[in-house]
Coordinates of C-alpha atoms and ligand atoms in Angstrom, one line a residue:
M632 CA 104.1 114.3 93.9
K633 CA 107.4 112.6 93.5
E634 CA 108.7 113.8 96.9
A635 CA 105.5 112.7 98.6
F636 CA 105.0 109.3 97.1
S637 CA 108.5 108.0 97.2
R638 CA 108.3 108.3 101.0
A639 CA 107.0 105.4 103.1
E640 CA 104.9 107.8 105.3
F641 CA 102.6 108.5 102.4
I642 CA 102.0 104.9 101.2
P643 CA 98.9 104.0 103.4
R644 CA 95.4 104.4 102.2
P645 CA 92.6 106.2 104.1
D646 CA 90.2 103.8 105.7
W647 CA 87.4 104.8 103.3
D648 CA 84.3 102.7 102.7
V649 CA 84.5 103.7 99.1
L650 CA 87.8 101.7 98.9
T651 CA 86.8 98.8 101.2
L652 CA 83.2 98.5 100.0
I653 CA 82.1 98.4 103.6
D654 CA 83.9 95.2 104.3
E655 CA 84.9 94.2 107.8
A656 CA 88.6 94.7 107.0
P657 CA 90.6 96.0 104.1
H658 CA 91.6 93.4 101.5
G659 CA 93.4 93.3 98.2
I660 CA 95.7 96.1 97.2
V661 CA 93.8 99.3 96.5
S662 CA 92.2 99.6 100.0
S663 CA 94.9 98.0 102.0
S664 CA 98.0 99.3 103.8
G665 CA 101.0 97.9 105.6
I666 CA 102.0 94.2 105.3
L667 CA 98.8 93.2 103.5
W668 CA 99.3 95.9 100.8
H669 CA 103.0 94.9 100.6
N670 CA 102.3 91.1 100.2
N671 CA 99.4 91.5 97.7
R672 CA 101.3 94.1 95.7
R673 CA 104.4 91.9 95.4
F674 CA 102.3 88.9 94.6
T675 CA 100.3 90.7 91.9
L676 CA 103.4 92.2 90.3
R677 CA 105.1 88.8 90.2
Q678 CA 101.9 87.4 88.8
L679 CA 101.6 89.9 86.1
R680 CA 105.2 89.4 85.1
D681 CA 105.2 85.6 85.3
L682 CA 101.9 84.8 83.6
G683 CA 100.9 87.9 81.7
M684 CA 102.6 91.1 80.9
G685 CA 104.5 90.7 77.7
K686 CA 104.1 86.9 77.4
S687 CA 102.8 85.4 74.3
S688 CA 99.7 83.8 75.8
L689 CA 98.5 87.2 76.9
V690 CA 99.4 88.8 73.6
G691 CA 97.3 86.1 71.9
A692 CA 94.4 86.9 74.2
V693 CA 94.7 90.6 73.4
Q694 CA 94.9 89.9 69.6
Q695 CA 91.8 87.7 69.8
Q696 CA 89.9 90.5 71.5
C697 CA 91.2 93.0 69.0
L698 CA 89.8 90.9 66.1
K699 CA 86.4 90.6 67.8
L700 CA 86.4 94.3 68.5
R701 CA 87.2 95.1 64.9
E702 CA 84.5 92.8 63.7
T703 CA 81.9 94.4 66.0
L704 CA 82.9 98.0 65.2
A705 CA 83.0 97.2 61.4
K706 CA 79.3 96.5 61.6
G707 CA 78.7 100.1 62.6
A708 CA 81.1 101.6 60.1
G709 CA 79.8 104.8 58.5
T710 CA 77.3 105.4 61.3
A711 CA 77.8 107.1 64.7
V712 CA 78.4 104.4 67.3
V713 CA 79.1 104.5 71.0
I714 CA 82.4 102.6 71.2
N715 CA 83.1 102.8 74.9
H716 CA 80.9 99.8 75.8
Q717 CA 82.6 97.6 73.2
L718 CA 86.0 98.6 74.4
H719 CA 85.1 97.9 77.9
L720 CA 83.9 94.4 77.1
S721 CA 87.2 93.6 75.3
V722 CA 89.3 94.9 78.2
I723 CA 87.3 93.0 80.8
N724 CA 87.6 89.9 78.8
I725 CA 91.4 90.3 78.8
I726 CA 91.4 90.8 82.5
W727 CA 89.3 87.6 82.9
Y728 CA 92.0 85.9 81.0
M729 CA 94.8 87.1 83.3
V730 CA 92.7 86.3 86.5
A731 CA 91.0 83.1 85.6
S732 CA 92.2 82.0 82.1
R733 CA 88.8 82.7 80.8
Q734 CA 87.6 84.5 77.7
F735 CA 83.9 84.9 77.0
D736 CA 82.2 85.4 73.7
A737 CA 81.1 89.0 73.2
E738 CA 77.5 87.8 73.4
N739 CA 77.9 85.7 76.5
K740 CA 75.1 86.5 79.0
R741 CA 77.4 86.0 82.0
L742 CA 80.0 88.5 80.6
H743 CA 77.2 91.1 80.1
E744 CA 75.9 90.5 83.6
F745 CA 79.3 91.0 85.0
V746 CA 80.0 94.2 83.0
D747 CA 76.7 95.7 84.0
L748 CA 77.3 94.7 87.6
L749 CA 80.7 96.4 87.5
S750 CA 79.3 99.6 86.0
D751 CA 76.5 99.7 88.5
L752 CA 78.9 99.2 91.4
V753 CA 81.1 102.1 90.3
I754 CA 78.1 104.4 90.2
L755 CA 76.7 103.1 93.5
S756 CA 80.0 103.2 95.3
N757 CA 80.0 107.0 94.8
R758 CA 77.3 107.1 97.4
L759 CA 79.8 105.9 100.0
A760 CA 81.7 109.1 99.6
I761 CA 78.9 110.7 101.6
K762 CA 79.9 108.5 104.5
D763 CA 83.7 109.0 104.0
F764 CA 83.5 112.8 103.4
M765 CA 80.7 113.7 105.8
P766 CA 80.8 111.1 108.5
W767 CA 79.0 113.5 110.9
M768 CA 75.8 112.9 108.9
Q769 CA 75.5 109.5 110.5
N770 CA 75.1 111.2 113.9
V771 CA 72.4 113.6 112.9
M772 CA 70.3 111.0 111.0
P773 CA 68.4 107.9 112.0
D774 CA 70.4 104.9 111.0
F775 CA 67.8 103.5 108.5
L776 CA 67.6 106.9 106.7
F777 CA 71.4 107.2 106.5
K778 CA 71.6 103.7 105.1
R779 CA 68.9 104.5 102.6
L780 CA 70.9 107.7 101.6
I781 CA 74.1 105.8 100.9
K782 CA 72.2 102.8 99.4
Y783 CA 73.8 100.5 102.0
H784 CA 71.6 97.5 101.3
E785 CA 71.9 97.8 97.5
M786 CA 75.7 98.0 97.9
M787 CA 75.8 94.9 100.1
D788 CA 73.7 93.0 97.7
M789 CA 75.9 94.0 94.8
K790 CA 79.1 93.1 96.6
E791 CA 77.6 89.7 97.4
K792 CA 76.8 89.1 93.8
F793 CA 80.4 89.9 92.9
L794 CA 81.8 87.7 95.5
Q795 CA 79.5 84.9 94.3
F796 CA 80.8 85.3 90.8
F797 CA 84.4 85.0 92.1
R798 CA 83.6 82.3 94.6
E799 CA 82.3 80.0 91.8
E800 CA 85.5 80.7 89.8
V801 CA 87.8 79.9 92.8
E802 CA 85.9 76.7 93.6
E803 CA 86.3 75.6 90.0
H804 CA 90.0 76.4 90.1
K805 CA 90.5 74.5 93.3
A806 CA 89.0 71.4 91.7
T807 CA 91.3 71.6 88.7
L808 CA 94.4 73.0 90.2
D809 CA 97.7 71.5 89.0
P810 CA 100.5 72.7 91.4
N811 CA 103.1 72.4 88.7
H812 CA 101.2 74.4 86.1
P813 CA 99.5 77.4 87.6
R814 CA 97.3 78.9 84.9
D815 CA 96.5 82.3 86.2
L816 CA 96.2 84.7 89.2
I817 CA 93.7 82.4 91.0
D818 CA 95.9 79.3 90.7
S819 CA 99.0 81.2 91.9
Y820 CA 97.2 82.7 94.9
L821 CA 95.8 79.3 95.9
L822 CA 99.3 77.9 95.8
E823 CA 100.7 80.8 97.8
M824 CA 97.9 80.3 100.3
E825 CA 98.7 76.6 100.6
A826 CA 102.5 77.3 101.0
K827 CA 101.9 79.8 103.8
K828 CA 99.1 77.9 105.6
D829 CA 101.3 77.3 108.7
D830 CA 102.7 80.7 108.7
P831 CA 101.1 82.7 111.5
E832 CA 101.9 86.0 109.7
T833 CA 100.1 85.0 106.5
T834 CA 97.8 87.5 105.0
C835 CA 96.3 85.1 102.4
S836 CA 92.7 84.2 102.6
E837 CA 90.0 83.3 100.1
R838 CA 88.1 86.5 100.8
D839 CA 91.3 88.4 100.2
L840 CA 91.7 86.6 96.9
M841 CA 88.2 87.5 95.8
F842 CA 88.8 91.2 96.6
L843 CA 92.1 91.1 94.7
M844 CA 90.2 89.6 91.7
F845 CA 87.6 92.4 92.0
E846 CA 90.3 95.0 92.1
M847 CA 91.9 93.7 88.9
F848 CA 88.6 94.5 87.2
S849 CA 87.7 97.7 89.1
A850 CA 91.2 99.3 88.8
G851 CA 92.1 97.8 85.4
S852 CA 89.1 97.9 83.2
E853 CA 87.7 101.5 83.0
T854 CA 91.2 103.0 83.2
T855 CA 92.2 101.0 80.1
S856 CA 89.0 101.3 78.1
N857 CA 88.6 105.0 78.8
T858 CA 92.2 105.6 77.7
F859 CA 91.3 103.9 74.4
T860 CA 88.2 106.0 74.1
W861 CA 90.3 109.1 74.6
V862 CA 92.7 107.8 71.8
C863 CA 89.7 107.7 69.5
C864 CA 88.5 111.2 70.6
Y865 CA 91.9 112.8 70.0
L866 CA 92.3 111.0 66.7
A867 CA 88.9 112.2 65.6
A868 CA 89.8 115.8 66.6
H869 CA 93.3 115.6 64.9
P870 CA 92.9 113.9 61.5
Q871 CA 96.4 114.7 60.5
V872 CA 97.7 112.6 63.5
Q873 CA 95.3 109.9 62.6
R874 CA 96.6 109.8 59.0
K875 CA 100.2 109.6 60.2
L876 CA 99.4 106.8 62.7
H877 CA 97.6 104.9 60.1
A878 CA 100.5 105.2 57.7
E879 CA 102.9 103.8 60.3
I880 CA 100.6 100.9 61.1
D881 CA 100.3 100.1 57.4
E882 CA 104.1 100.3 56.9
V883 CA 105.1 98.1 59.9
L884 CA 102.3 95.6 59.7
P885 CA 101.6 94.0 56.4
S886 CA 97.9 93.8 55.6
G887 CA 96.1 91.5 58.0
A888 CA 99.1 91.0 60.4
L889 CA 98.4 91.5 64.1
P890 CA 100.9 93.5 66.2
T891 CA 103.0 91.9 68.9
L892 CA 105.4 93.5 71.3
A893 CA 108.2 92.7 68.8
E894 CA 106.9 95.5 66.6
K895 CA 106.8 98.1 69.3
S896 CA 110.3 99.5 68.6
R897 CA 109.3 100.0 65.0
M898 CA 106.2 102.0 65.8
P899 CA 107.5 105.1 67.5
Y900 CA 104.7 107.3 66.3
T901 CA 102.1 104.9 67.7
E902 CA 103.8 105.0 71.0
A903 CA 104.1 108.7 70.9
V904 CA 100.3 109.1 70.2
I905 CA 99.4 106.8 73.1
H906 CA 101.7 108.7 75.5
E907 CA 100.4 112.1 74.3
V908 CA 96.8 110.9 74.8
M909 CA 97.7 109.8 78.4
R910 CA 99.3 113.2 79.1
A911 CA 96.5 115.2 77.5
C912 CA 93.6 113.3 79.1
S913 CA 95.3 112.8 82.5
L914 CA 92.6 110.2 83.1
I915 CA 93.1 109.6 86.8
N916 CA 93.7 113.2 87.9
F917 CA 93.3 112.7 91.6
G918 CA 94.9 109.2 91.6
V919 CA 93.9 106.9 94.4
Q920 CA 94.2 108.8 97.7
H921 CA 96.8 108.1 100.2
M922 CA 97.1 109.0 103.9
A923 CA 99.9 110.4 106.0
A924 CA 101.0 107.7 108.5
S925 CA 102.6 110.3 110.9
D926 CA 103.0 114.0 111.3
T927 CA 105.5 115.1 108.7
Q928 CA 106.7 117.9 106.5
L929 CA 106.1 118.1 102.8
G930 CA 107.2 120.9 100.5
G931 CA 107.4 123.3 103.5
Y932 CA 104.0 122.3 104.8
T933 CA 103.2 120.4 107.9
I934 CA 101.0 117.4 107.0
P935 CA 99.3 116.0 110.1
K936 CA 99.0 112.2 110.7
G937 CA 95.8 110.9 109.1
A938 CA 95.6 113.7 106.4
V939 CA 94.4 112.5 103.0
V940 CA 97.0 113.2 100.3
S941 CA 95.8 113.4 96.7
T942 CA 97.5 114.2 93.4
T943 CA 96.4 116.6 90.6
V944 CA 98.2 115.1 87.7
T945 CA 96.6 117.5 85.2
A946 CA 98.6 120.3 86.9
I947 CA 101.8 118.5 86.1
H948 CA 100.8 117.3 82.7
Y949 CA 100.0 120.9 81.7
D950 CA 102.9 122.6 83.4
S951 CA 105.0 124.6 81.0
R952 CA 108.1 123.9 83.1
Y953 CA 107.9 120.3 81.8
W954 CA 106.1 120.7 78.5
D955 CA 106.5 123.1 75.6
R956 CA 103.1 124.5 74.7
P957 CA 101.4 121.9 76.9
E958 CA 97.8 122.8 75.8
E959 CA 98.7 121.5 72.2
F960 CA 98.1 117.9 71.3
R961 CA 101.4 117.1 69.7
P962 CA 102.7 113.4 69.7
E963 CA 105.9 114.7 68.1
R964 CA 107.0 116.0 71.5
W965 CA 107.7 112.3 72.3
L966 CA 110.1 111.8 69.4
D967 CA 113.8 112.7 69.3
E968 CA 115.6 114.2 66.3
N969 CA 115.9 110.8 64.7
G970 CA 112.2 110.1 65.1
K971 CA 112.8 107.6 67.9
F972 CA 110.3 107.4 70.8
S973 CA 111.8 108.8 74.0
M974 CA 109.9 107.9 77.1
V975 CA 111.9 109.9 79.6
K976 CA 109.7 112.8 80.6
E977 CA 110.0 114.1 84.1
G978 CA 106.5 115.5 84.2
F979 CA 104.7 112.4 83.0
L980 CA 102.9 110.5 85.8
P981 CA 99.7 108.9 84.6
F982 CA 100.2 105.8 86.8
G983 CA 101.3 107.5 90.0
V984 CA 104.8 107.6 91.4
G985 CA 107.5 105.2 92.7
K986 CA 106.4 102.7 95.2
V987 CA 102.7 103.4 94.6
F988 CA 103.0 102.6 90.9
L989 CA 101.9 99.0 90.3
F990 CA 103.9 98.4 87.1
V991 CA 107.4 99.4 88.1
Ligands
LIG1537 C1 95.7 103.1 81.2 C2 95.5 102.3 82.2 C3 95.8 102.6 83.7 C4 95.9 103.8 84.3 C5 95.9 105.2 83.8 C6 96.1 103.5 85.7 C7 96.4 104.4 86.7 C8 96.5 104.1 88.1 C9 96.8 105.1 89.1 C10 96.9 106.6 88.9 C11 96.9 104.4 90.3 C12 97.0 105.0 91.7 C13 98.5 105.0 92.1 C14 98.5 105.5 93.5 O1 98.2 104.8 94.5 O2 98.8 106.7 93.7 C15 96.7 103.0 90.0 C16 96.8 102.0 90.9 C17 96.5 100.7 90.7 N1 96.2 100.1 89.4 FE1 96.2 101.1 87.7 N2 96.1 102.1 85.9 C18 95.8 101.5 84.7 C19 95.7 100.2 84.4 C20 95.6 99.2 85.3 C21 95.5 97.8 85.0 C22 95.3 97.2 83.6 C23 95.5 97.1 86.2 C24 95.3 95.6 86.5 C25 94.9 94.7 85.7 C26 95.6 98.1 87.3 C27 95.7 97.8 88.6 C28 96.0 98.8 89.6 C29 96.1 98.4 91.0 C30 95.9 97.0 91.7 C31 96.4 99.6 91.7 C32 96.7 99.8 93.2 C33 98.2 99.8 93.4 C34 98.6 100.1 94.8 O3 97.9 100.4 95.7 O4 99.8 99.9 95.0 N3 95.8 99.3 86.7 N4 96.5 102.8 88.6

């Protein structure tokens, strides 16, 4: 995986409809390749660093969502509750904050509409895999039947609803934009678009911005909320780990205090649990697929131009060459002899590798 994805030949994405959502051209980051991918990725990384990741305003937004989540979950304490949906709402709200400086009340109708739309789209887009994996079917079926099979019209309607959501947001941002104080991803993109308006090589456009916004939600929400759901599952299955984690939280955070990144270094066991969950659940096993840009060699195999290249992270996360007794859930493996968290693990790749990894 490391050999492949640190090489430029393996950066492009396949031109799959499941990634582009049958748009006329790729947009954003996840479905794009080449200069568009490069520009959007660089912009988004800078954006996440400048306005979000690790900054106090984002920490405040996360804390606020945590409090709301705790309040909601407390109502169901002592009974069996499905937590995934609540987690999803909180994560989506935080992404709304990063993208558009917006946070909705948990009961807000618009938020629920948006979350339902996102979930429906994820399910519906699976249909597009028929087109991507068995393109020949289009040639043996009448067009109307094939479109019905892949739910083409439903997909187009849904995409339009999303774009409408984002369009309204972009229009509102345009009307209130202060060039000296960009508030969020939309403001920064609008400023970048304006700065490059005379550049014939610019890849900025409003449609691209709307797809980029969509990708923040589609790539960032289920990944994060499902990881938290796995944290809960593993803690339920390993009560001794849960007790130890709880003890560390109680020790570092006085009753009622909310965590910030400043406490991170004093919570090695918490970090170890999160990392061990990410290893054990290997959430995005197949990653997001890439495509070979040219005929090339990899690990002694000839990979032809256009071949789709996929990962199998579970194989690495459960490989005994990297992990002692990999099938055991053991957060302690992340701690050194002094109980300090040690992140350096060669076989740990939950976010992908090198150039393809958004947060490096
Ligand atoms: C636990 C949480 C997350 C996990 C496990 C995860 C995992 C991944 C993986 C495996 C990839 C594919 C890398 C590749 O191309 O091979 C990816 C790409 C991506 N992720 Fe995440 N991710 C998470 C959270 C997020 C969040 C919160 C955001 C944004 C708000 C995000 C945005 C993206 C984007 C835009 C890409 C495409 C990057 C590119 O093409 O260069 N992810 N992620």
